[in-house]
Short mmCIF file of C-alpha atoms and ligand atoms in Angstrom, two decimals:
data_model
loop_
_atom_site.label_atom_id
_atom_site.label_comp_id
_atom_site.label_asym_id
_atom_site.label_seq_id
_atom_site.Cartn_x
_atom_site.Cartn_y
_atom_site.Cartn_z
CA MET A 1 -14.27 6.70 -63.03
CA ASP A 2 -10.73 7.28 -61.87
CA PRO A 3 -9.40 4.60 -59.58
CA ILE A 4 -9.07 5.55 -55.92
CA VAL A 5 -5.71 3.84 -55.71
CA LYS A 6 -3.21 3.68 -58.60
CA ARG A 7 -4.17 0.73 -60.78
CA ASN A 8 -1.41 -1.65 -61.79
CA VAL A 9 -1.91 -4.41 -64.34
CA LEU A 10 -0.37 -7.52 -62.85
CA LEU A 11 0.52 -10.16 -65.44
CA ASN A 12 2.39 -12.25 -62.85
CA PRO A 13 0.81 -15.52 -61.65
CA GLY A 14 -0.89 -13.99 -58.60
CA PRO A 15 -1.52 -11.93 -56.65
CA SER A 16 -3.65 -10.36 -59.33
CA THR A 17 -5.10 -6.96 -60.13
CA THR A 18 -8.05 -6.22 -57.84
CA THR A 19 -11.00 -3.89 -58.17
CA ASP A 20 -11.29 -0.75 -56.06
CA THR A 21 -14.34 -2.23 -54.36
CA VAL A 22 -12.29 -5.24 -53.22
CA LYS A 23 -9.47 -3.00 -52.03
CA MET A 24 -11.83 -0.76 -50.09
CA ALA A 25 -13.75 -3.69 -48.57
CA GLN A 26 -10.82 -4.06 -46.17
CA VAL A 27 -11.49 -0.71 -44.57
CA VAL A 28 -13.98 -1.69 -41.88
CA PRO A 29 -14.59 -0.89 -38.24
CA ASP A 30 -12.28 -2.85 -35.97
CA ILE A 31 -13.91 -6.08 -34.87
CA CYS A 32 -12.86 -8.97 -32.69
CA PRO A 33 -13.09 -12.08 -34.89
CA ARG A 34 -14.53 -14.02 -31.95
CA GLU A 35 -17.80 -12.06 -32.25
CA LYS A 36 -20.85 -13.93 -33.61
CA GLU A 37 -21.15 -11.33 -36.35
CA PHE A 38 -17.77 -12.34 -37.75
CA ALA A 39 -18.43 -16.08 -37.39
CA SER A 40 -21.57 -15.71 -39.49
CA LEU A 41 -19.56 -14.02 -42.24
CA MET A 42 -17.15 -16.94 -42.27
CA LYS A 43 -19.99 -19.47 -42.47
CA GLY A 44 -21.31 -17.83 -45.63
CA LEU A 45 -17.81 -17.59 -47.05
CA ARG A 46 -17.11 -21.27 -46.43
CA GLU A 47 -20.34 -22.29 -48.15
CA ASP A 48 -19.70 -20.06 -51.14
CA LEU A 49 -16.23 -21.56 -51.56
CA VAL A 50 -17.89 -24.98 -51.94
CA ARG A 51 -20.58 -23.62 -54.29
CA ILE A 52 -17.97 -22.16 -56.63
CA VAL A 53 -16.86 -25.72 -57.49
CA HIS A 54 -20.49 -26.93 -57.55
CA GLY A 55 -20.05 -29.03 -54.42
CA ASP A 56 -23.03 -30.42 -52.52
CA LEU A 57 -22.87 -28.77 -49.09
CA GLU A 58 -23.70 -32.01 -47.31
CA LYS A 59 -20.86 -33.90 -48.92
CA TYR A 60 -18.24 -31.17 -49.28
CA THR A 61 -16.95 -28.48 -46.99
CA SER A 62 -14.24 -25.86 -46.98
CA VAL A 63 -11.61 -25.14 -44.38
CA LEU A 64 -9.84 -21.79 -44.18
CA PHE A 65 -6.23 -21.16 -43.29
CA CYS A 66 -4.21 -18.05 -42.69
CA GLY A 67 -1.29 -18.28 -45.09
CA SER A 68 -0.27 -18.23 -48.74
CA GLY A 69 -1.44 -20.92 -51.16
CA THR A 70 1.36 -23.32 -50.33
CA ILE A 71 -0.14 -23.87 -46.89
CA ASN A 72 -2.96 -25.82 -48.57
CA ILE A 73 -0.58 -28.29 -50.21
CA ASP A 74 1.18 -28.74 -46.88
CA VAL A 75 -2.13 -29.23 -45.03
CA CYS A 76 -3.58 -31.77 -47.49
CA ILE A 77 -0.48 -33.90 -47.74
CA ASN A 78 0.44 -33.97 -44.07
CA SER A 79 -3.15 -34.50 -42.87
CA LEU A 80 -4.70 -36.91 -45.35
CA LEU A 81 -2.20 -39.74 -45.48
CA PRO A 82 -3.18 -42.72 -43.32
CA GLU A 83 -0.62 -44.73 -41.36
CA GLY A 84 1.40 -46.93 -43.70
CA GLY A 85 0.19 -45.07 -46.77
CA LYS A 86 2.25 -43.60 -49.57
CA VAL A 87 1.83 -40.42 -51.65
CA LEU A 88 2.03 -40.46 -55.44
CA VAL A 89 2.80 -37.07 -56.95
CA VAL A 90 2.04 -36.81 -60.66
CA ASN A 91 4.69 -34.21 -61.34
CA ASN A 92 5.27 -32.16 -64.46
CA GLY A 93 6.31 -28.86 -62.99
CA ALA A 94 7.35 -26.54 -60.20
CA TYR A 95 4.15 -26.68 -58.15
CA SER A 96 3.93 -30.47 -58.08
CA THR A 97 7.62 -30.46 -57.16
CA ARG A 98 6.63 -28.34 -54.16
CA ALA A 99 4.33 -31.20 -53.06
CA VAL A 100 7.25 -33.63 -53.38
CA GLU A 101 9.34 -31.32 -51.18
CA ILE A 102 6.58 -31.32 -48.59
CA CYS A 103 6.66 -35.13 -48.54
CA GLU A 104 10.42 -34.95 -48.06
CA TYR A 105 10.16 -32.44 -45.20
CA TYR A 106 7.64 -34.59 -43.34
CA GLY A 107 9.55 -37.76 -44.16
CA LEU A 108 6.49 -39.28 -45.85
CA PRO A 109 6.81 -42.30 -48.12
CA HIS A 110 6.20 -41.01 -51.64
CA ILE A 111 6.75 -41.60 -55.33
CA ASP A 112 7.77 -38.63 -57.44
CA LEU A 113 6.41 -39.65 -60.83
CA LYS A 114 8.14 -37.12 -63.05
CA PHE A 115 7.18 -36.09 -66.55
CA PRO A 116 8.73 -33.43 -68.80
CA VAL A 117 7.52 -29.92 -67.93
CA ASP A 118 6.13 -29.34 -71.41
CA GLN A 119 4.14 -32.55 -71.58
CA LYS A 120 0.99 -33.95 -70.06
CA PRO A 121 1.49 -36.93 -67.76
CA ASP A 122 1.30 -40.37 -69.34
CA LEU A 123 -1.86 -41.87 -67.83
CA ALA A 124 -0.79 -45.43 -68.60
CA LEU A 125 2.28 -44.90 -66.45
CA VAL A 126 0.17 -43.38 -63.69
CA GLU A 127 -2.05 -46.46 -63.75
CA GLU A 128 0.86 -48.87 -63.78
CA THR A 129 2.36 -47.11 -60.75
CA LEU A 130 -0.91 -47.32 -58.84
CA LYS A 131 -1.42 -50.95 -59.80
CA ASN A 132 2.09 -51.92 -58.69
CA ASP A 133 1.90 -50.24 -55.30
CA PRO A 134 -1.31 -50.73 -53.32
CA SER A 135 0.16 -48.70 -50.44
CA ILE A 136 -0.49 -45.50 -52.44
CA LYS A 137 -3.36 -43.82 -50.61
CA LEU A 138 -3.03 -40.24 -51.80
CA VAL A 139 -2.48 -39.02 -55.35
CA HIS A 140 -1.56 -35.37 -55.77
CA THR A 141 -1.21 -33.26 -58.88
CA THR A 142 -1.58 -29.68 -60.12
CA HIS A 143 -4.49 -28.62 -62.33
CA ASN A 144 -2.90 -25.68 -64.15
CA GLU A 145 0.84 -26.06 -63.59
CA THR A 146 1.47 -22.36 -63.13
CA GLY A 147 5.18 -22.79 -63.81
CA THR A 148 4.39 -23.33 -67.49
CA GLY A 149 0.62 -23.03 -67.99
CA ILE A 150 0.01 -26.67 -68.96
CA LEU A 151 -3.40 -28.18 -68.18
CA ASN A 152 -3.32 -31.56 -66.46
CA PRO A 153 -6.03 -34.22 -66.94
CA ILE A 154 -7.27 -34.24 -63.34
CA ARG A 155 -10.53 -36.02 -64.05
CA GLU A 156 -8.67 -38.97 -65.59
CA ILE A 157 -6.04 -39.00 -62.84
CA GLY A 158 -8.83 -38.92 -60.24
CA ALA A 159 -10.62 -41.85 -61.86
CA LEU A 160 -7.39 -43.86 -61.70
CA ALA A 161 -6.73 -42.89 -58.08
CA HIS A 162 -10.22 -44.01 -57.10
CA LYS A 163 -9.97 -47.25 -59.08
CA TYR A 164 -6.94 -48.19 -56.96
CA GLY A 165 -8.29 -47.04 -53.62
CA ALA A 166 -6.51 -43.69 -53.27
CA ILE A 167 -7.86 -40.18 -52.83
CA LEU A 168 -7.04 -37.28 -55.18
CA THR A 169 -5.82 -33.93 -53.91
CA VAL A 170 -5.45 -31.31 -56.63
CA ASP A 171 -3.65 -28.02 -56.48
CA THR A 172 -6.23 -25.84 -58.23
CA THR A 173 -4.73 -22.59 -56.93
CA SER A 174 -4.37 -21.18 -60.43
CA THR A 175 -7.71 -22.37 -61.85
CA TYR A 176 -10.19 -22.08 -58.96
CA ALA A 177 -12.85 -19.43 -59.73
CA MET A 178 -11.39 -19.00 -63.21
CA ARG A 179 -11.51 -22.21 -65.23
CA PRO A 180 -14.77 -23.95 -64.26
CA ILE A 181 -14.38 -26.92 -61.89
CA ASN A 182 -16.99 -29.43 -60.79
CA ILE A 183 -15.52 -31.11 -57.74
CA GLU A 184 -17.59 -34.29 -58.02
CA GLU A 185 -17.52 -34.77 -61.79
CA ASP A 186 -13.82 -33.95 -61.88
CA ASN A 187 -13.16 -36.80 -59.40
CA ILE A 188 -11.57 -34.39 -56.91
CA ASP A 189 -11.56 -35.26 -53.23
CA PHE A 190 -9.72 -32.08 -52.24
CA CYS A 191 -8.95 -28.94 -54.15
CA MET A 192 -7.50 -25.69 -52.93
CA ALA A 193 -6.79 -22.04 -53.68
CA SER A 194 -6.01 -18.74 -52.09
CA ALA A 195 -8.00 -15.55 -52.17
CA GLN A 196 -5.53 -13.53 -54.24
CA LYS A 197 -5.85 -15.58 -57.42
CA GLY A 198 -9.21 -16.48 -58.99
CA LEU A 199 -11.24 -14.63 -56.39
CA MET A 200 -9.29 -11.45 -57.22
CA ALA A 201 -9.00 -10.55 -53.53
CA MET A 202 -6.09 -10.20 -51.12
CA THR A 203 -3.17 -12.37 -50.04
CA GLY A 204 -3.10 -14.22 -46.73
CA LEU A 205 -6.27 -16.32 -46.89
CA SER A 206 -6.12 -19.85 -48.28
CA PHE A 207 -8.66 -22.64 -48.30
CA VAL A 208 -9.11 -26.32 -48.95
CA VAL A 209 -12.43 -27.53 -50.40
CA GLY A 210 -13.08 -31.22 -50.02
CA ASN A 211 -14.88 -34.30 -48.91
CA ARG A 212 -16.27 -34.03 -45.38
CA ALA A 213 -16.32 -37.80 -44.72
CA ILE A 214 -12.63 -38.12 -45.60
CA ILE A 215 -11.74 -35.22 -43.28
CA GLU A 216 -13.66 -36.91 -40.49
CA LYS A 217 -11.87 -40.17 -41.16
CA SER A 218 -8.53 -38.38 -41.01
CA LYS A 219 -9.15 -37.65 -37.33
CA ASP A 220 -7.37 -40.92 -36.61
CA TYR A 221 -4.49 -40.45 -39.06
CA PRO A 222 -1.02 -39.63 -37.76
CA LYS A 223 -0.72 -36.00 -36.65
CA ARG A 224 2.26 -34.49 -38.40
CA SER A 225 1.65 -30.80 -37.85
CA TYR A 226 -0.19 -28.75 -35.26
CA TYR A 227 -0.89 -25.47 -37.00
CA CYS A 228 -1.46 -27.14 -40.37
CA ASN A 229 -3.71 -30.06 -39.48
CA LEU A 230 -6.86 -30.24 -41.61
CA PHE A 231 -9.05 -32.10 -39.14
CA LEU A 232 -8.17 -29.82 -36.24
CA GLN A 233 -9.11 -26.70 -38.18
CA TYR A 234 -12.26 -28.32 -39.61
CA ASP A 235 -13.38 -29.53 -36.21
CA CYS A 236 -12.93 -26.08 -34.77
CA PHE A 237 -15.06 -24.55 -37.55
CA GLU A 238 -17.76 -27.18 -37.05
CA LYS A 239 -17.89 -26.68 -33.29
CA THR A 240 -17.44 -22.94 -32.99
CA GLY A 241 -17.76 -21.49 -36.50
CA GLU A 242 -14.34 -19.94 -36.00
CA MET A 243 -10.78 -20.49 -37.07
CA HIS A 244 -8.69 -22.18 -34.42
CA PHE A 245 -6.39 -19.14 -34.25
CA THR A 246 -6.69 -15.52 -35.35
CA PRO A 247 -8.07 -15.21 -38.88
CA PRO A 248 -6.82 -12.58 -41.35
CA VAL A 249 -9.78 -10.32 -40.59
CA GLN A 250 -9.50 -7.60 -43.23
CA THR A 251 -8.46 -10.12 -45.88
CA ILE A 252 -11.68 -12.02 -45.20
CA TYR A 253 -13.74 -8.88 -45.83
CA ALA A 254 -11.94 -8.47 -49.15
CA ALA A 255 -12.58 -12.13 -50.03
CA LEU A 256 -16.29 -11.70 -49.32
CA GLN A 257 -16.38 -8.75 -51.71
CA GLY A 258 -14.38 -10.76 -54.27
CA ILE A 259 -16.97 -13.54 -54.08
CA LYS A 260 -19.81 -11.05 -54.47
CA GLU A 261 -18.16 -9.81 -57.64
CA TYR A 262 -17.54 -13.41 -58.75
CA TRP A 263 -21.28 -14.20 -58.57
CA ALA A 264 -22.10 -10.93 -60.32
CA GLU A 265 -19.79 -11.71 -63.23
CA GLY A 266 -20.80 -15.38 -63.25
CA GLU A 267 -18.73 -18.51 -63.82
CA GLU A 268 -19.27 -18.45 -67.56
CA GLY A 269 -18.77 -14.73 -67.98
CA LYS A 270 -15.61 -14.76 -65.93
CA TRP A 271 -14.11 -17.68 -67.79
CA ALA A 272 -14.99 -15.96 -71.08
CA ARG A 273 -13.15 -12.83 -69.94
CA HIS A 274 -10.06 -14.79 -68.86
CA THR A 275 -10.16 -16.55 -72.22
CA ARG A 276 -10.27 -13.34 -74.25
CA VAL A 277 -7.45 -11.88 -72.14
CA PHE A 278 -5.42 -15.06 -72.68
CA ASN A 279 -6.09 -14.96 -76.42
CA ALA A 280 -4.97 -11.34 -76.55
CA ILE A 281 -1.74 -12.25 -74.72
CA ASN A 282 -1.00 -15.04 -77.17
CA GLU A 283 -1.76 -12.86 -80.18
CA GLY A 284 0.56 -10.20 -78.84
CA LEU A 285 3.37 -12.69 -78.24
CA ASP A 286 2.84 -14.29 -81.67
CA LYS A 287 2.95 -10.93 -83.40
CA LEU A 288 6.31 -10.15 -81.83
CA GLY A 289 7.62 -13.59 -82.80
CA PHE A 290 7.92 -15.09 -79.31
CA LYS A 291 8.07 -18.86 -79.01
CA GLN A 292 6.12 -20.51 -76.22
CA VAL A 293 6.87 -23.60 -74.18
CA ILE A 294 3.42 -25.21 -74.13
CA LYS A 295 1.61 -26.29 -77.31
CA PRO A 296 -1.65 -24.36 -77.81
CA GLU A 297 -3.82 -27.46 -77.32
CA ASP A 298 -2.19 -28.25 -73.96
CA ARG A 299 -2.58 -24.80 -72.40
CA ALA A 300 -4.87 -24.28 -69.43
CA GLY A 301 -5.85 -20.89 -70.82
CA LEU A 302 -4.41 -18.71 -68.07
CA VAL A 303 -0.61 -18.64 -68.18
CA SER A 304 1.62 -18.08 -71.23
CA THR A 305 5.28 -19.03 -71.01
CA ALA A 306 7.50 -17.39 -73.61
CA VAL A 307 11.10 -18.34 -74.36
CA TYR A 308 13.81 -15.64 -74.12
CA PRO A 309 14.88 -14.64 -77.62
CA ASP A 310 18.47 -15.27 -78.73
CA ASP A 311 19.29 -11.60 -79.01
CA PRO A 312 22.43 -10.20 -77.40
CA ASN A 313 20.44 -7.16 -76.29
CA TRP A 314 17.70 -9.18 -74.58
CA SER A 315 17.50 -8.45 -70.88
CA PHE A 316 14.45 -9.60 -68.97
CA GLU A 317 15.31 -7.19 -66.18
CA LYS A 318 15.48 -4.15 -68.41
CA VAL A 319 12.25 -5.04 -70.19
CA HIS A 320 10.59 -5.80 -66.87
CA ASP A 321 11.71 -2.51 -65.34
CA TYR A 322 10.54 -0.50 -68.35
CA CYS A 323 7.08 -2.09 -68.12
CA TYR A 324 6.96 -1.93 -64.33
CA GLU A 325 7.59 1.82 -64.31
CA ARG A 326 4.57 2.14 -66.57
CA GLY A 327 2.24 0.03 -64.42
CA PHE A 328 2.63 -3.43 -65.97
CA THR A 329 4.22 -6.38 -64.16
CA ILE A 330 5.68 -9.32 -66.07
CA TYR A 331 7.19 -12.35 -64.36
CA PRO A 332 10.16 -14.68 -64.83
CA GLY A 333 9.64 -18.35 -65.60
CA LYS A 334 9.97 -21.36 -63.37
CA ILE A 335 11.64 -23.94 -65.58
CA SER A 336 15.22 -24.90 -64.93
CA SER A 337 15.98 -26.04 -68.49
CA THR A 338 14.91 -22.96 -70.47
CA ASN A 339 14.98 -19.23 -69.81
CA THR A 340 11.42 -18.05 -69.93
CA PHE A 341 9.04 -15.36 -68.73
CA ARG A 342 5.34 -15.55 -68.04
CA LEU A 343 2.28 -13.46 -68.82
CA CYS A 344 -0.89 -14.42 -66.99
CA ALA A 345 -4.57 -13.80 -67.62
CA LEU A 346 -5.54 -13.67 -63.93
CA GLY A 347 -7.17 -10.76 -62.15
CA ALA A 348 -9.54 -7.91 -62.85
CA ILE A 349 -8.18 -7.06 -66.29
CA ASP A 350 -9.56 -7.14 -69.82
CA VAL A 351 -8.40 -7.03 -73.43
CA LYS A 352 -7.76 -3.28 -73.37
CA ASP A 353 -5.20 -3.76 -70.60
CA ILE A 354 -3.39 -6.34 -72.72
CA ASN A 355 -3.41 -4.07 -75.77
CA ASP A 356 -2.03 -1.23 -73.64
CA PHE A 357 0.56 -3.60 -72.22
CA PHE A 358 1.81 -4.70 -75.63
CA GLU A 359 2.29 -1.08 -76.69
CA VAL A 360 4.56 -0.56 -73.69
CA PHE A 361 6.23 -3.95 -74.09
CA GLU A 362 7.05 -3.25 -77.74
CA GLU A 363 8.48 0.13 -76.75
CA ALA A 364 10.58 -1.66 -74.14
CA LEU A 365 11.98 -3.96 -76.83
CA ARG A 366 12.72 -1.05 -79.18
CA THR A 367 14.29 1.07 -76.44
CA ASN A 368 16.65 -1.80 -75.67
CA ASN A 369 17.45 -2.41 -79.37
CA ILE A 370 15.97 -5.88 -79.28
CA GLN A 371 15.10 -6.99 -82.80
CA ILE A 372 11.39 -7.25 -83.71
CA PRO A 373 10.14 -9.83 -84.53
CA VAL A 374 12.37 -11.43 -81.95
CA LYS A 375 14.87 -13.93 -83.28
CA TYR A 376 15.92 -17.40 -82.27
CA LYS A 377 18.81 -19.56 -83.40
CA GLU A 378 17.39 -22.44 -85.42
CA ASN A 379 15.44 -24.97 -83.32
C1 PLP B 401 0.19 -19.47 -56.65
C2 PLP B 401 0.19 -20.92 -56.53
C3 PLP B 401 0.41 -21.55 -55.29
C4 PLP B 401 0.67 -20.79 -54.03
O1 PLP B 401 1.89 -20.15 -53.99
P1 PLP B 401 2.21 -19.17 -52.76
O2 PLP B 401 3.52 -18.58 -53.17
O3 PLP B 401 2.26 -19.97 -51.54
O4 PLP B 401 1.11 -18.17 -52.76
C5 PLP B 401 0.32 -22.92 -55.24
N1 PLP B 401 0.06 -23.65 -56.32
C6 PLP B 401 -0.14 -23.10 -57.52
C7 PLP B 401 -0.44 -23.98 -58.69
C8 PLP B 401 -0.08 -21.72 -57.67
O5 PLP B 401 -0.30 -21.17 -58.87
#
């Protein structure tokens, strides 16, 4: 069946390629979101968001926000730190650095525990830091550091946080509804995502999934933001079933359709598809001789980061534009030390899309007289 709208293959790290059914789910009769009918849709949505990470609905809840994924990091950090507490950010990349910047903007006491972007955090150092500073009450890290594609050991970090009396907030924006997560077994107190990534829906709806008792306790924590306070939004949902302020109505309809398609494909089936797409991306890059930043065994299975070749004719822009004109979007990297670009296995795509992409990508290299296999100066 021909797509209703032109279909682009997005290999950028979100938003991702969506199905026609998700796109069309936004075309609905106008409705005031304060109607009971709409509130009941949001109730089901909030429960499904907890079910996706296998959370017990008594113990865990989800809270929706109108904004891009970064709003979740902001909300968790500014709302969940008790008076006198300190944040520990286990930081090996751009997205954990964003959490550090949030601490700086709110003037929150924090430790930026930095590790190289191509390496997993050293758990012994994480433990030592926690042991030496009992004021640490919130540990934050990123599951799949989308800047590189490295997988962080959240379960182990969570166990350490809990051992020393802190909670764990994890930025799971680029794994949620893709790489399976079990909120309780993974020692997560709060995780988060936005509808345009794993759910393969639209931008503008983000959500935090986490421990109800901790949210209730945070009622008495210092209030550092009005629009972005977790308890305030949660309390409003609990009392009225509604968002405190206007929700992104049409985006919510798309998210509901995305979730329907998520259950239809299944957690296992979806992860298997992302995995075969990811494998096809890596095979394609390997065949053309591209080096990658993250060792195969450390990859989260969703984002590949390739190093620019040392070829005088290499131009990311020209290669990007050639692919873009043909319906494929590639994305620059997010590492300051190395020039890289990323190819991501998010979205409603499959192996055929990757094979089609590599035909166009190879043409782009040839058209620009970039040598194949690509060359690098010695290591
Ligand atoms: C996409 C993403 C975000 C959200 O970024 P926005 O630009 O605010 O949408 C946050 N964290 C991670 C790990 C991501 O991949």
